[in-house]
PDB file of C-alpha atoms in Angstrom:
ATOM      1  CA  UNK A   1      14.357   8.434 -15.379  1.00  0.00           C
ATOM      2  CA  UNK A   2      13.944   4.814 -14.301  1.00  0.00           C
ATOM      3  CA  UNK A   3      10.948   2.619 -13.583  1.00  0.00           C
ATOM      4  CA  UNK A   4      10.964   1.335 -10.000  1.00  0.00           C
ATOM      5  CA  UNK A   5       8.621  -0.795  -7.914  1.00  0.00           C
ATOM      6  CA  UNK A   6       7.627   0.447  -4.473  1.00  0.00           C
ATOM      7  CA  UNK A   7       6.035  -1.906  -1.963  1.00  0.00           C
ATOM      8  CA  UNK A   8       3.966  -1.253   1.093  1.00  0.00           C
ATOM      9  CA  UNK A   9       1.343  -2.644   3.423  1.00  0.00           C
ATOM     10  CA  UNK A  10      -0.974  -1.660   6.220  1.00  0.00           C
ATOM     11  CA  UNK A  11      -3.102  -3.565   8.682  1.00  0.00           C
ATOM     12  CA  UNK A  12      -6.673  -2.651   9.565  1.00  0.00           C
ATOM     13  CA  UNK A  13      -8.171  -2.982  13.017  1.00  0.00           C
ATOM     14  CA  UNK A  14     -11.535  -4.014  11.579  1.00  0.00           C
ATOM     15  CA  UNK A  15     -13.230  -4.432   8.218  1.00  0.00           C
ATOM     16  CA  UNK A  16     -15.147  -1.160   8.073  1.00  0.00           C
ATOM     17  CA  UNK A  17     -15.364   0.819   4.821  1.00  0.00           C
ATOM     18  CA  UNK A  18     -14.218   4.200   6.203  1.00  0.00           C
ATOM     19  CA  UNK A  19     -11.369   2.542   8.097  1.00  0.00           C
ATOM     20  CA  UNK A  20     -10.271   0.802   4.876  1.00  0.00           C
ATOM     21  CA  UNK A  21     -10.338   4.075   2.962  1.00  0.00           C
ATOM     22  CA  UNK A  22      -8.412   5.910   5.696  1.00  0.00           C
ATOM     23  CA  UNK A  23      -5.701   3.258   6.053  1.00  0.00           C
ATOM     24  CA  UNK A  24      -5.165   2.833   2.309  1.00  0.00           C
ATOM     25  CA  UNK A  25      -5.063   6.607   1.757  1.00  0.00           C
ATOM     26  CA  UNK A  26      -2.519   6.857   4.569  1.00  0.00           C
ATOM     27  CA  UNK A  27      -0.411   4.124   2.944  1.00  0.00           C
ATOM     28  CA  UNK A  28      -0.472   5.729  -0.508  1.00  0.00           C
ATOM     29  CA  UNK A  29       0.326   9.175   0.929  1.00  0.00           C
ATOM     30  CA  UNK A  30       3.231   7.775   2.971  1.00  0.00           C
ATOM     31  CA  UNK A  31       4.662   5.996  -0.105  1.00  0.00           C
ATOM     32  CA  UNK A  32       4.464   9.278  -2.020  1.00  0.00           C
ATOM     33  CA  UNK A  33       6.053  11.338   0.778  1.00  0.00           C
ATOM     34  CA  UNK A  34       8.820   8.825   1.516  1.00  0.00           C
ATOM     35  CA  UNK A  35       9.884   8.715  -2.139  1.00  0.00           C
ATOM     36  CA  UNK A  36       9.185  12.285  -3.271  1.00  0.00           C
ATOM     37  CA  UNK A  37       6.471  11.160  -5.695  1.00  0.00           C
ATOM     38  CA  UNK A  38       3.422  12.835  -7.188  1.00  0.00           C
ATOM     39  CA  UNK A  39       0.415  11.156  -8.796  1.00  0.00           C
ATOM     40  CA  UNK A  40       1.943  11.794 -12.235  1.00  0.00           C
ATOM     41  CA  UNK A  41       4.964   9.624 -11.330  1.00  0.00           C
ATOM     42  CA  UNK A  42       2.822   6.480 -10.959  1.00  0.00           C
ATOM     43  CA  UNK A  43       2.539   4.028 -13.838  1.00  0.00           C
ATOM     44  CA  UNK A  44       0.236   1.562 -12.049  1.00  0.00           C
ATOM     45  CA  UNK A  45      -0.633   0.171  -8.630  1.00  0.00           C
ATOM     46  CA  UNK A  46      -1.614  -3.369  -7.703  1.00  0.00           C
ATOM     47  CA  UNK A  47      -3.429  -3.722  -4.385  1.00  0.00           C
ATOM     48  CA  UNK A  48      -3.993  -7.027  -2.620  1.00  0.00           C
ATOM     49  CA  UNK A  49      -6.051  -7.680   0.472  1.00  0.00           C
ATOM     50  CA  UNK A  50      -6.562 -10.637   2.723  1.00  0.00           C
ATOM     51  CA  UNK A  51      -9.840 -12.573   2.436  1.00  0.00           C
ATOM     52  CA  UNK A  52     -11.191 -11.059   5.647  1.00  0.00           C
ATOM     53  CA  UNK A  53     -11.444  -7.584   4.040  1.00  0.00           C
ATOM     54  CA  UNK A  54     -14.611  -7.146   1.992  1.00  0.00           C
ATOM     55  CA  UNK A  55     -15.944  -3.684   2.909  1.00  0.00           C
ATOM     56  CA  UNK A  56     -14.395  -1.754  -0.025  1.00  0.00           C
ATOM     57  CA  UNK A  57     -11.949  -1.996  -2.904  1.00  0.00           C
ATOM     58  CA  UNK A  58      -8.560  -0.643  -1.730  1.00  0.00           C
ATOM     59  CA  UNK A  59      -8.112   1.073  -5.096  1.00  0.00           C
ATOM     60  CA  UNK A  60     -11.113   3.285  -4.378  1.00  0.00           C
ATOM     61  CA  UNK A  61      -9.065   5.113  -1.740  1.00  0.00           C
ATOM     62  CA  UNK A  62      -6.412   5.905  -4.365  1.00  0.00           C
ATOM     63  CA  UNK A  63      -9.089   7.130  -6.778  1.00  0.00           C
ATOM     64  CA  UNK A  64     -10.260   9.554  -4.073  1.00  0.00           C
ATOM     65  CA  UNK A  65      -6.664  10.855  -3.816  1.00  0.00           C
ATOM     66  CA  UNK A  66      -6.639  11.800  -7.507  1.00  0.00           C
ATOM     67  CA  UNK A  67      -5.365   8.589  -9.123  1.00  0.00           C
ATOM     68  CA  UNK A  68      -8.035   8.868 -11.824  1.00  0.00           C
ATOM     69  CA  UNK A  69      -5.768   8.189 -14.820  1.00  0.00           C
ATOM     70  CA  UNK A  70      -3.454   5.632 -13.181  1.00  0.00           C
ATOM     71  CA  UNK A  71      -4.298   1.969 -13.830  1.00  0.00           C
ATOM     72  CA  UNK A  72      -5.229   0.342 -10.516  1.00  0.00           C
ATOM     73  CA  UNK A  73      -5.969  -3.316  -9.816  1.00  0.00           C
ATOM     74  CA  UNK A  74      -7.218  -5.174  -6.752  1.00  0.00           C
ATOM     75  CA  UNK A  75      -6.578  -8.853  -6.059  1.00  0.00           C
ATOM     76  CA  UNK A  76      -6.775 -11.353  -3.208  1.00  0.00           C
ATOM     77  CA  UNK A  77      -3.740 -12.247  -1.147  1.00  0.00           C
ATOM     78  CA  UNK A  78      -2.947 -15.957  -0.834  1.00  0.00           C
ATOM     79  CA  UNK A  79      -4.583 -17.677   2.128  1.00  0.00           C
ATOM     80  CA  UNK A  80      -1.606 -19.047   4.033  1.00  0.00           C
ATOM     81  CA  UNK A  81      -2.185 -20.654   7.408  1.00  0.00           C
ATOM     82  CA  UNK A  82      -1.049 -18.346  10.211  1.00  0.00           C
ATOM     83  CA  UNK A  83      -0.663 -15.272   8.000  1.00  0.00           C
ATOM     84  CA  UNK A  84      -1.450 -11.812   9.324  1.00  0.00           C
ATOM     85  CA  UNK A  85      -5.149 -10.865   9.111  1.00  0.00           C
ATOM     86  CA  UNK A  86      -6.730  -7.675   7.700  1.00  0.00           C
ATOM     87  CA  UNK A  87      -3.769  -6.618   5.542  1.00  0.00           C
ATOM     88  CA  UNK A  88      -3.750  -4.488   2.395  1.00  0.00           C
ATOM     89  CA  UNK A  89      -0.564  -4.583   0.347  1.00  0.00           C
ATOM     90  CA  UNK A  90       0.454  -2.506  -2.636  1.00  0.00           C
ATOM     91  CA  UNK A  91       3.044  -2.671  -5.352  1.00  0.00           C
ATOM     92  CA  UNK A  92       3.348   0.589  -7.245  1.00  0.00           C
ATOM     93  CA  UNK A  93       5.307   1.009 -10.454  1.00  0.00           C
ATOM     94  CA  UNK A  94       6.706   4.527 -10.656  1.00  0.00           C
ATOM     95  CA  UNK A  95       8.995   6.715 -12.718  1.00  0.00           C
ATOM     96  CA  UNK A  96      11.717   8.200 -10.534  1.00  0.00           C
ATOM     97  CA  UNK A  97      15.321   9.305 -10.500  1.00  0.00           C
ATOM     98  CA  UNK A  98      15.883   7.405  -7.232  1.00  0.00           C
ATOM     99  CA  UNK A  99      18.398   4.578  -7.409  1.00  0.00           C
ATOM    100  CA  UNK A 100      16.807   1.231  -6.550  1.00  0.00           C
ATOM    101  CA  UNK A 101      18.679   1.169  -3.232  1.00  0.00           C
ATOM    102  CA  UNK A 102      17.099   4.497  -2.204  1.00  0.00           C
ATOM    103  CA  UNK A 103      13.475   3.509  -2.804  1.00  0.00           C
ATOM    104  CA  UNK A 104      11.613   3.488   0.529  1.00  0.00           C
ATOM    105  CA  UNK A 105       9.081   0.717   1.051  1.00  0.00           C
ATOM    106  CA  UNK A 106       6.411   1.631   3.605  1.00  0.00           C
ATOM    107  CA  UNK A 107       4.856  -0.767   6.131  1.00  0.00           C
ATOM    108  CA  UNK A 108       2.344   0.753   8.533  1.00  0.00           C
ATOM    109  CA  UNK A 109       0.651  -0.320  11.748  1.00  0.00           C
ATOM    110  CA  UNK A 110       0.786  -4.064  12.416  1.00  0.00           C
ATOM    111  CA  UNK A 111       1.999  -4.687   8.871  1.00  0.00           C
ATOM    112  CA  UNK A 112       5.403  -3.298   9.880  1.00  0.00           C
ATOM    113  CA  UNK A 113       6.047  -6.794  11.255  1.00  0.00           C
ATOM    114  CA  UNK A 114       5.852  -8.230   7.734  1.00  0.00           C
ATOM    115  CA  UNK A 115       9.202  -6.815   6.592  1.00  0.00           C
ATOM    116  CA  UNK A 116      11.493  -6.180   9.529  1.00  0.00           C
ATOM    117  CA  UNK A 117      14.331  -7.182   7.198  1.00  0.00           C
ATOM    118  CA  UNK A 118      14.043  -3.901   5.284  1.00  0.00           C
ATOM    119  CA  UNK A 119      16.250  -1.202   6.742  1.00  0.00           C
ATOM    120  CA  UNK A 120      13.924   1.608   5.656  1.00  0.00           C
ATOM    121  CA  UNK A 121      10.630   0.359   7.053  1.00  0.00           C
ATOM    122  CA  UNK A 122       8.479   3.227   8.246  1.00  0.00           C
ATOM    123  CA  UNK A 123       6.282   2.158  11.103  1.00  0.00           C
ATOM    124  CA  UNK A 124       3.391   4.265  12.326  1.00  0.00           C
ATOM    125  CA  UNK A 125       2.275   3.135  15.777  1.00  0.00           C
ATOM    126  CA  UNK A 126      -1.369   2.343  16.279  1.00  0.00           C
ATOM    127  CA  UNK A 127      -3.335   5.072  18.020  1.00  0.00           C
TER     128      UNK A 127
END
């Protein structure tokens, strides 16, 4: 079994607590489904959010999904002029038998535009 890093991001429509929790839960669930992972496969997750998101810690959504014994950390994304607003990113360290080339990184909603260079980007259209 190898340790791999899985990346992902989602964009929120607005900074509202329930919306934050829904979008982050969706992101974590999509990362798990796309890579055949369970909570026990996660070593740690680092969440970042842009400065315009202050309604809730992204990690709280993962705690609600059962990530009670997985170390989680939240941090601020760099403020770069012209960068995409209202974005939560994650980098999860997991144990998996997947070769590095088969790890699926998940970018949802407007955040899909962040990594068009990845062949396996999963984009969920906005409702």
